[in-house]
XYZ file of C-alpha atoms in Angstrom:
565
model
C 33.582 -9.760 31.200
C 31.832 -13.035 30.349
C 31.054 -13.847 26.731
C 27.320 -13.691 25.894
C 25.329 -16.936 25.880
C 23.627 -17.511 22.534
C 20.784 -20.000 22.012
C 19.512 -20.620 18.487
C 15.990 -21.872 17.817
C 15.037 -23.190 14.396
C 11.644 -24.290 13.038
C 11.664 -26.549 9.990
C 8.006 -27.168 9.196
C 6.132 -24.941 6.741
C 6.509 -21.272 7.761
C 10.107 -21.984 8.773
C 12.062 -19.507 10.876
C 15.137 -18.989 13.041
C 15.529 -16.988 16.266
C 18.648 -16.096 18.236
C 18.602 -15.356 21.961
C 21.451 -13.428 23.564
C 21.558 -13.894 27.346
C 17.880 -14.814 27.296
C 16.682 -11.889 25.158
C 15.692 -12.052 21.491
C 18.366 -10.269 19.486
C 17.314 -11.336 15.984
C 14.663 -13.492 14.311
C 13.449 -14.043 10.766
C 10.948 -16.136 8.849
C 12.439 -18.072 5.958
C 9.823 -16.826 3.491
C 11.128 -13.260 3.898
C 14.488 -14.424 2.519
C 13.548 -17.079 -0.040
C 10.579 -14.962 -1.225
C 8.417 -18.131 -1.279
C 5.233 -17.804 0.769
C 5.076 -20.176 3.776
C 8.499 -21.595 2.911
C 10.012 -24.202 5.237
C 12.359 -27.173 5.143
C 16.100 -26.494 5.078
C 16.953 -23.695 7.518
C 20.286 -22.397 6.182
C 18.923 -19.074 4.911
C 17.241 -18.122 8.175
C 20.077 -19.346 10.408
C 22.729 -17.516 8.375
C 20.649 -14.322 8.474
C 20.600 -14.462 12.277
C 24.345 -15.095 12.514
C 25.154 -12.259 10.100
C 22.800 -9.808 11.794
C 24.418 -10.464 15.168
C 27.960 -10.676 13.710
C 28.736 -14.119 15.155
C 29.515 -17.637 13.918
C 28.062 -21.027 14.788
C 31.008 -21.699 17.104
C 29.765 -18.827 19.287
C 26.437 -20.580 19.954
C 25.981 -22.583 23.156
C 22.963 -24.597 22.058
C 20.614 -25.203 19.124
C 17.018 -26.368 19.634
C 14.994 -27.461 16.610
C 11.476 -28.580 15.733
C 10.000 -30.162 12.625
C 6.438 -31.371 12.347
C 6.584 -34.997 11.259
C 10.198 -36.023 11.793
C 13.305 -35.478 13.874
C 15.682 -33.710 11.464
C 19.216 -34.897 10.925
C 21.708 -32.319 12.194
C 23.709 -32.401 8.949
C 21.106 -32.926 6.247
C 17.508 -31.774 5.974
C 16.193 -31.083 2.479
C 19.773 -30.225 1.597
C 23.007 -29.910 3.540
C 22.718 -27.863 6.742
C 25.126 -25.327 8.213
C 25.445 -27.422 11.387
C 27.275 -30.131 9.422
C 30.416 -27.975 9.632
C 30.402 -27.724 13.449
C 30.447 -31.270 14.775
C 30.530 -30.450 18.499
C 27.541 -28.052 18.444
C 24.828 -29.428 20.722
C 21.433 -29.810 19.027
C 18.220 -30.745 20.865
C 14.834 -31.649 19.380
C 11.436 -30.812 20.866
C 7.836 -31.470 19.826
C 5.495 -29.164 17.956
C 3.079 -28.059 20.686
C 5.867 -27.645 23.223
C 7.503 -25.200 20.781
C 4.253 -23.249 20.435
C 3.858 -23.144 24.214
C 7.398 -21.911 24.919
C 7.060 -19.210 22.239
C 4.130 -17.851 24.235
C 5.606 -18.011 27.751
C 8.962 -16.639 26.590
C 7.411 -13.457 25.173
C 4.510 -13.121 27.617
C 4.440 -10.666 30.554
C 3.649 -13.495 33.003
C 6.002 -15.128 35.498
C 3.426 -17.899 35.977
C 0.468 -18.910 33.807
C -1.620 -21.562 32.088
C -0.874 -22.184 28.403
C -3.283 -23.375 25.693
C -2.130 -24.545 22.249
C -4.690 -25.163 19.479
C -3.759 -25.717 15.834
C -4.389 -27.921 12.813
C -1.810 -30.592 13.463
C 1.107 -31.087 15.854
C 3.683 -33.836 16.340
C 2.782 -37.496 15.703
C 2.385 -39.547 18.877
C 5.424 -41.773 18.284
C 7.670 -38.764 17.682
C 6.257 -36.990 20.741
C 6.925 -39.985 23.029
C 10.393 -40.500 21.576
C 11.276 -36.871 22.347
C 9.482 -36.668 25.702
C 9.105 -40.206 27.139
C 8.327 -38.820 30.597
C 5.103 -37.276 29.235
C 3.578 -40.570 28.123
C 1.526 -40.493 31.335
C -0.471 -37.511 30.036
C -1.727 -39.425 26.983
C -4.947 -41.433 27.345
C -4.710 -45.256 27.017
C -7.068 -45.350 24.006
C -4.751 -42.966 22.144
C -1.667 -44.974 23.103
C -3.346 -48.115 21.762
C -4.408 -46.475 18.508
C -3.032 -48.306 15.450
C -3.479 -45.407 13.014
C -1.240 -42.340 12.967
C -2.385 -39.790 15.572
C -1.033 -36.268 16.091
C -1.295 -33.504 18.673
C -4.586 -31.598 18.446
C -4.607 -29.361 21.516
C -2.367 -29.162 24.585
C -2.673 -27.492 27.964
C 0.258 -26.630 30.245
C 1.230 -24.846 33.442
C 4.276 -22.552 33.413
C 5.839 -22.160 36.861
C 8.221 -19.370 35.895
C 10.957 -21.707 34.727
C 9.478 -24.797 33.104
C 6.318 -25.989 31.387
C 4.404 -28.824 32.998
C 2.008 -30.759 30.761
C -1.522 -30.989 32.216
C -3.664 -32.290 29.350
C -2.909 -33.415 25.808
C -5.411 -34.420 23.169
C -4.460 -36.313 20.026
C -6.455 -37.115 16.909
C -6.195 -39.437 13.932
C -4.998 -37.804 10.759
C -7.714 -37.002 8.237
C -7.791 -39.590 5.479
C -6.248 -38.369 2.240
C -8.579 -38.626 -0.726
C -9.821 -36.731 -3.750
C -12.748 -35.582 -1.652
C -13.643 -31.916 -1.580
C -12.944 -31.879 2.161
C -9.691 -33.866 2.252
C -7.119 -32.288 4.585
C -3.427 -32.578 5.530
C -4.345 -32.094 9.212
C -5.832 -34.095 12.050
C -9.432 -35.216 11.674
C -10.800 -33.415 14.727
C -8.897 -30.123 14.883
C -10.327 -26.613 14.869
C -7.507 -25.492 12.562
C -8.233 -28.349 10.149
C -11.936 -27.515 10.065
C -11.233 -23.850 9.294
C -8.779 -24.761 6.539
C -11.343 -27.149 5.019
C -14.012 -24.476 4.817
C -11.478 -22.011 3.401
C -10.643 -24.530 0.681
C -14.362 -24.957 -0.070
C -14.916 -21.197 -0.299
C -11.714 -20.058 -2.024
C -10.101 -23.178 -3.471
C -6.889 -22.880 -1.404
C -5.746 -23.606 2.134
C -2.715 -21.349 2.359
C -4.533 -18.180 3.324
C -7.227 -19.203 5.797
C -7.226 -15.652 7.196
C -9.294 -14.676 4.148
C -12.214 -16.588 5.642
C -12.169 -14.316 8.707
C -12.196 -11.300 6.353
C -15.180 -12.682 4.435
C -17.272 -13.667 7.481
C -18.423 -10.093 8.353
C -20.332 -10.005 5.044
C -22.367 -13.085 6.008
C -25.530 -13.512 8.058
C -25.875 -15.511 11.263
C -28.500 -18.235 11.577
C -28.545 -19.353 7.939
C -27.268 -22.797 8.959
C -28.477 -24.456 12.152
C -26.179 -27.496 12.411
C -23.059 -27.828 14.546
C -19.546 -28.652 13.352
C -18.130 -29.641 16.755
C -19.133 -31.730 19.733
C -17.500 -32.358 23.091
C -17.259 -35.817 24.622
C -15.598 -36.322 27.993
C -13.990 -32.907 27.691
C -12.433 -33.548 24.286
C -13.341 -31.868 21.012
C -14.538 -33.771 17.949
C -15.540 -32.622 14.473
C -18.916 -33.879 13.264
C -18.516 -35.244 9.765
C -22.182 -34.598 8.937
C -21.681 -30.894 8.252
C -19.790 -31.731 5.058
C -22.975 -33.135 3.519
C -24.607 -29.706 3.779
C -22.169 -28.002 1.412
C -22.200 -29.122 -2.215
C -21.286 -25.970 -4.134
C -17.506 -25.447 -3.892
C -15.935 -22.377 -5.442
C -14.904 -22.801 -9.079
C -12.664 -19.745 -9.229
C -12.854 -16.087 -8.333
C -15.509 -15.147 -10.914
C -17.781 -17.926 -9.655
C -17.057 -16.838 -6.089
C -18.115 -13.255 -6.874
C -21.365 -14.376 -8.541
C -22.194 -16.446 -5.444
C -20.683 -14.015 -2.953
C -23.590 -13.981 -0.485
C -23.644 -17.774 -0.326
C -19.936 -18.060 0.440
C -20.090 -15.177 2.913
C -22.825 -17.004 4.828
C -20.743 -20.194 4.860
C -17.769 -18.203 6.171
C -19.955 -16.613 8.869
C -21.185 -20.022 10.000
C -17.646 -21.453 10.091
C -16.300 -18.450 12.005
C -19.037 -18.735 14.636
C -18.420 -22.478 14.957
C -14.734 -21.828 15.622
C -15.505 -19.134 18.202
C -17.753 -21.520 20.142
C -15.273 -24.400 19.913
C -12.301 -22.338 21.109
C -14.253 -20.958 24.056
C -15.599 -24.372 25.057
C -12.193 -26.025 24.774
C -10.378 -23.447 26.888
C -13.230 -23.229 29.403
C -12.990 -26.966 29.914
C -9.243 -26.887 30.553
C -9.347 -23.884 32.893
C -12.224 -25.383 34.841
C -9.988 -28.337 35.695
C -6.830 -26.263 36.165
C -7.821 -22.675 37.055
C -5.340 -19.829 36.662
C -5.771 -16.073 36.387
C -3.141 -15.798 33.619
C -3.499 -17.538 30.258
C -1.132 -17.735 27.281
C -2.680 -18.828 24.006
C -0.763 -20.038 20.923
C -1.027 -22.299 17.863
C -2.378 -21.321 14.454
C -5.977 -21.009 15.688
C -4.830 -18.256 18.077
C -4.481 -15.922 15.075
C -8.278 -15.753 14.779
C -8.782 -12.191 15.987
C -12.573 -12.458 16.237
C -12.455 -15.603 18.391
C -9.727 -13.967 20.480
C -11.934 -10.974 21.224
C -14.793 -13.277 22.267
C -12.338 -15.127 24.502
C -11.214 -11.883 26.130
C -14.796 -10.675 26.601
C -15.771 -13.964 28.277
C -13.518 -13.096 31.246
C -12.371 -16.708 31.168
C -9.097 -15.525 32.711
C -8.116 -12.198 34.260
C -5.229 -11.751 31.832
C -4.779 -13.339 28.395
C -1.651 -13.091 26.255
C -2.164 -13.918 22.575
C 1.152 -14.921 21.004
C 1.698 -12.626 17.964
C 3.570 -15.333 15.999
C 1.098 -18.019 17.025
C 1.375 -20.101 13.846
C 4.331 -22.257 12.828
C 6.510 -19.213 12.157
C 6.723 -18.931 15.953
C 8.174 -22.423 16.482
C 11.748 -21.119 16.359
C 10.907 -18.677 19.161
C 9.659 -21.535 21.307
C 12.711 -23.639 20.524
C 15.044 -20.836 21.590
C 13.201 -20.203 24.870
C 13.081 -23.931 25.620
C 16.856 -23.995 25.259
C 17.321 -21.046 27.611
C 14.762 -21.962 30.283
C 14.613 -25.763 30.242
C 18.003 -26.909 28.944
C 20.302 -24.224 30.368
C 18.036 -23.677 33.398
C 18.494 -19.930 33.156
C 15.926 -17.481 34.590
C 13.298 -15.938 32.345
C 14.311 -12.471 31.172
C 11.338 -10.045 30.992
C 10.301 -9.337 27.398
C 9.568 -5.731 26.408
C 6.567 -6.569 24.213
C 8.427 -5.900 20.970
C 7.720 -8.300 18.120
C 10.126 -6.807 15.547
C 13.284 -8.928 15.396
C 14.702 -8.273 11.910
C 17.963 -6.512 11.091
C 18.150 -2.764 10.474
C 19.501 -1.584 7.105
C 22.078 1.230 7.161
C 22.093 4.402 5.094
C 24.947 2.935 3.047
C 22.914 -0.178 2.240
C 19.961 1.953 1.166
C 22.080 4.286 -0.980
C 23.681 1.293 -2.741
C 20.181 0.362 -3.922
C 19.502 3.887 -5.191
C 22.864 3.976 -6.972
C 22.108 0.952 -9.168
C 21.721 1.962 -12.816
C 18.155 0.638 -13.059
C 17.153 2.707 -10.016
C 18.769 6.005 -10.966
C 15.497 7.164 -12.543
C 14.266 7.766 -8.983
C 15.413 10.914 -7.254
C 15.543 10.483 -3.515
C 15.417 13.050 -0.772
C 17.049 12.422 2.593
C 15.527 13.943 5.704
C 17.943 14.710 8.527
C 15.262 15.699 11.038
C 12.792 12.980 12.052
C 10.044 15.498 12.821
C 10.420 16.995 9.365
C 10.075 13.515 7.807
C 6.947 12.514 9.728
C 5.276 15.895 9.156
C 5.965 15.616 5.424
C 4.575 12.065 5.282
C 1.534 12.991 7.378
C 0.754 15.826 4.973
C 0.946 13.476 1.988
C -1.258 10.872 3.713
C -3.812 13.559 4.504
C -3.819 14.492 0.811
C -4.745 10.894 -0.079
C -1.324 9.538 -1.047
C -0.352 5.933 -0.298
C 2.985 5.370 1.427
C 5.230 2.321 1.602
C 6.729 2.695 5.093
C 9.998 0.774 5.646
C 11.590 1.308 9.067
C 14.126 -0.503 11.263
C 13.971 -4.271 11.887
C 11.044 -6.150 10.352
C 8.134 -7.623 12.284
C 8.256 -11.316 13.201
C 4.875 -12.887 12.505
C 2.066 -12.413 9.994
C 1.145 -8.781 10.715
C 2.855 -5.573 9.607
C 2.897 -3.276 12.615
C 4.595 -0.151 11.289
C 8.000 -1.462 10.225
C 7.058 -2.939 6.822
C 3.704 -1.310 6.141
C 1.566 0.288 3.473
C -0.155 3.310 5.020
C -3.074 5.422 3.866
C -5.910 7.694 5.007
C -8.613 5.691 6.831
C -11.546 7.720 5.530
C -10.903 8.964 1.978
C -13.554 7.659 -0.434
C -12.600 4.505 -2.420
C -9.112 4.247 -0.852
C -9.753 0.658 0.294
C -10.758 -0.437 -3.204
C -7.773 1.360 -4.749
C -5.272 -0.399 -2.489
C -6.870 -3.834 -2.980
C -7.079 -3.443 -6.755
C -4.008 -1.413 -7.725
C -1.463 -2.109 -4.961
C -2.251 -5.439 -3.288
C -3.826 -7.016 -6.418
C -6.273 -9.008 -4.305
C -9.982 -9.568 -3.742
C -12.060 -6.443 -3.169
C -13.699 -7.701 0.041
C -10.371 -8.021 1.868
C -10.248 -5.672 4.884
C -7.536 -3.365 6.200
C -6.575 -2.661 9.783
C -6.689 0.610 11.706
C -3.450 1.566 13.474
C -4.344 3.941 16.309
C -2.425 5.809 18.977
C -2.714 3.674 22.111
C -4.096 6.479 24.259
C -6.787 7.261 21.643
C -8.167 3.735 21.062
C -11.160 4.269 23.396
C -12.192 7.350 21.462
C -12.739 5.467 18.187
C -13.544 1.892 19.210
C -16.245 0.512 21.510
C -14.167 -1.749 23.755
C -10.972 0.296 23.491
C -8.862 -2.858 23.715
C -5.107 -2.773 24.055
C -4.138 -4.682 20.906
C -0.508 -4.002 19.932
C -0.248 -7.060 17.642
C -3.416 -6.584 15.535
C -4.723 -9.864 16.946
C -8.044 -8.685 18.468
C -11.127 -7.174 16.861
C -13.209 -4.301 18.194
C -16.194 -2.320 16.914
C -15.841 1.114 15.370
C -18.019 3.635 17.205
C -21.025 4.696 15.059
C -19.937 8.343 14.983
C -16.618 7.341 13.360
C -17.888 4.865 10.744
C -17.564 7.416 7.955
C -14.133 8.692 9.000
C -12.847 5.123 9.357
C -14.687 3.539 6.420
C -11.498 2.087 4.873
C -10.545 0.202 8.048
C -13.981 -0.929 9.245
C -15.507 -4.228 8.125
C -19.005 -4.564 6.668
C -20.411 -5.489 10.115
C -18.775 -2.550 11.893
C -15.854 -4.563 13.300
C -12.181 -3.660 12.948
C -8.939 -5.563 13.616
C -7.255 -2.837 15.625
C -3.559 -2.193 16.227
C -2.763 0.026 19.199
C 0.657 1.538 18.517
C 3.208 1.359 21.345
C 5.760 4.144 21.724
C 8.144 1.878 23.634
C 8.997 -0.205 20.543
C 7.388 1.723 17.689
C 8.426 5.355 18.372
C 8.686 6.534 14.755
C 5.263 5.144 13.903
C 3.825 6.933 16.945
C 5.389 10.170 15.730
C 3.849 9.695 12.280
C 0.401 8.950 13.737
C 0.698 11.987 16.013
C 1.638 14.229 13.084
C -1.258 12.827 11.010
C -3.630 13.436 13.931
C -2.541 17.083 14.154
C -3.142 17.592 10.430
C -6.284 15.503 9.892
C -7.935 15.371 13.307
C -7.878 11.549 13.125
C -5.430 9.522 15.259
C -5.821 6.469 12.977
C -4.097 5.279 9.806
C -4.914 2.436 7.439
C -2.140 -0.127 7.909
C -1.521 -3.186 5.760
C 1.501 -5.326 5.000
C 4.176 -4.165 2.567
C 3.574 -6.810 -0.090
C 1.091 -7.833 -2.748
C -1.086 -10.929 -2.957
C 0.953 -14.138 -2.816
C 4.176 -12.323 -1.859
C 5.906 -12.465 1.536
C 6.298 -9.125 3.309
C 9.359 -7.313 1.944
C 12.573 -7.616 3.918
C 15.183 -5.545 2.056
C 15.312 -2.007 0.606
C 15.627 -3.464 -2.926
C 12.478 -5.555 -2.467
C 10.630 -2.474 -1.219
C 11.723 -0.526 -4.294
C 10.692 -3.402 -6.581
C 7.221 -3.449 -5.023
C 6.992 0.348 -5.305
C 7.745 0.072 -9.022
C 5.240 -2.692 -9.791
C 2.297 -1.139 -7.924
C 0.383 2.133 -7.741
C 2.085 3.183 -4.495
C 2.732 6.939 -4.488
C 5.624 7.285 -2.044
C 8.337 4.997 -0.688
C 9.970 5.851 2.641
C 13.141 3.859 3.361
C 14.229 4.914 6.842
C 14.867 8.654 6.281
C 14.920 8.510 2.478
C 11.854 9.400 0.402
C 11.153 8.786 -3.269
C 7.954 9.676 -5.108
C 6.379 8.882 -8.443
């Protein structure tokens, strides 16, 4: 029997990660922040790489190929922000690829398509000189005016065709970097990117750029039509940011108290920015598909996490089938690196992906009991359930009574959304539950929304479009007759970022939802990530117990073990 072929992908920009393929299938993957416990952590990849090796029970010598990607440089194999594990294995082959190519391969590798178009839109990709050094044959796809540019320019958006084996570049747009200054709107991104624009507005509204998703959560509270100027314009098929819009906004947030006093103002700004992004994304992709039509579209890059724009894109019927990459931001670069190694470098056939996006390791009963046996944890009395049905019925009963549950099951999700493996769960309709979780468990702003997790076959009953949305990456509208029952998971404007729960890779969560449905009459649960503000999603049983202790969570479920306060 032949030994398995392992390909390791590693992303070294912010939101670093590592992914291991075994014979073309993902066997393990992890984001570095889950291990270092530093939000958006990147740089040296030892933690994430070692996690993958340990989870699979192999060593570096067992790996056939490593593919890596960093944003602004080509990393040294032995040293990158500290000594690297690869320094010990001199004959291990390591290949470098560019930023947008990594995003694109992460999408095609996990998509259901054997052939498709691929769109990548983000804040900033690889610099032009690095891109050409890595892929000299693709110089022909870069316009002469960009090639002659004397300032630093970086990837802004890229469009590809995937033929079932390899990606072919069709169009690439580059932009100058935004000038660094003390200006309110200074950015570490390209000057004309959708992602950069969104991050700028987020900084204006909240005072930080690390959590731009908050802007999407604030936008439903705003009103359309307050501002009548445009942020973007298209020239010769390329997208540009108008600088004039910055002159319209002169009241940046001065902290959370100031934000709350001026809430309506900032909500209207967020609404305007969100609508600008929706129009820009649609126009950009329409332009590319008009030149290179295809019925299947993959979409990746940080901007592809905008669930509202994604829904508009799907509703536009711009393509028959659209796959939104669940780990569309830089945490997905390692995925793309690994698939590039398998498909492009080793020239191996694409292996169909089962739709799963949970690539973390599973913790054994012994590992969980070791945590409970620590002296500081002996104050908690745990109960072990030996029958899965008994466990889910018990938890469903508690949820129906209004208890909050930390739900820790199997291997963790890869990407920004908790999908029922590392989740906080609660009743979707009990009065004030949303405020309680924001205030006493998540310790975050009270306007922040929560997602409804719904049984896949029931989504059309509760939501207008009834979209299939297994990765919580599309919004829908809650039907009017269910607004009261789903008040904790419906935004101010009636929208909801829905997760349809798949039995094929989330069977225990389906069982819990089914049990809750039988007891409550509602096939929906409030689902949010198992963390608090500023904290990466928990990875280990000990971290879950620590979070349980520091918050107002009522119940912690670690696999088949239950503890209660």
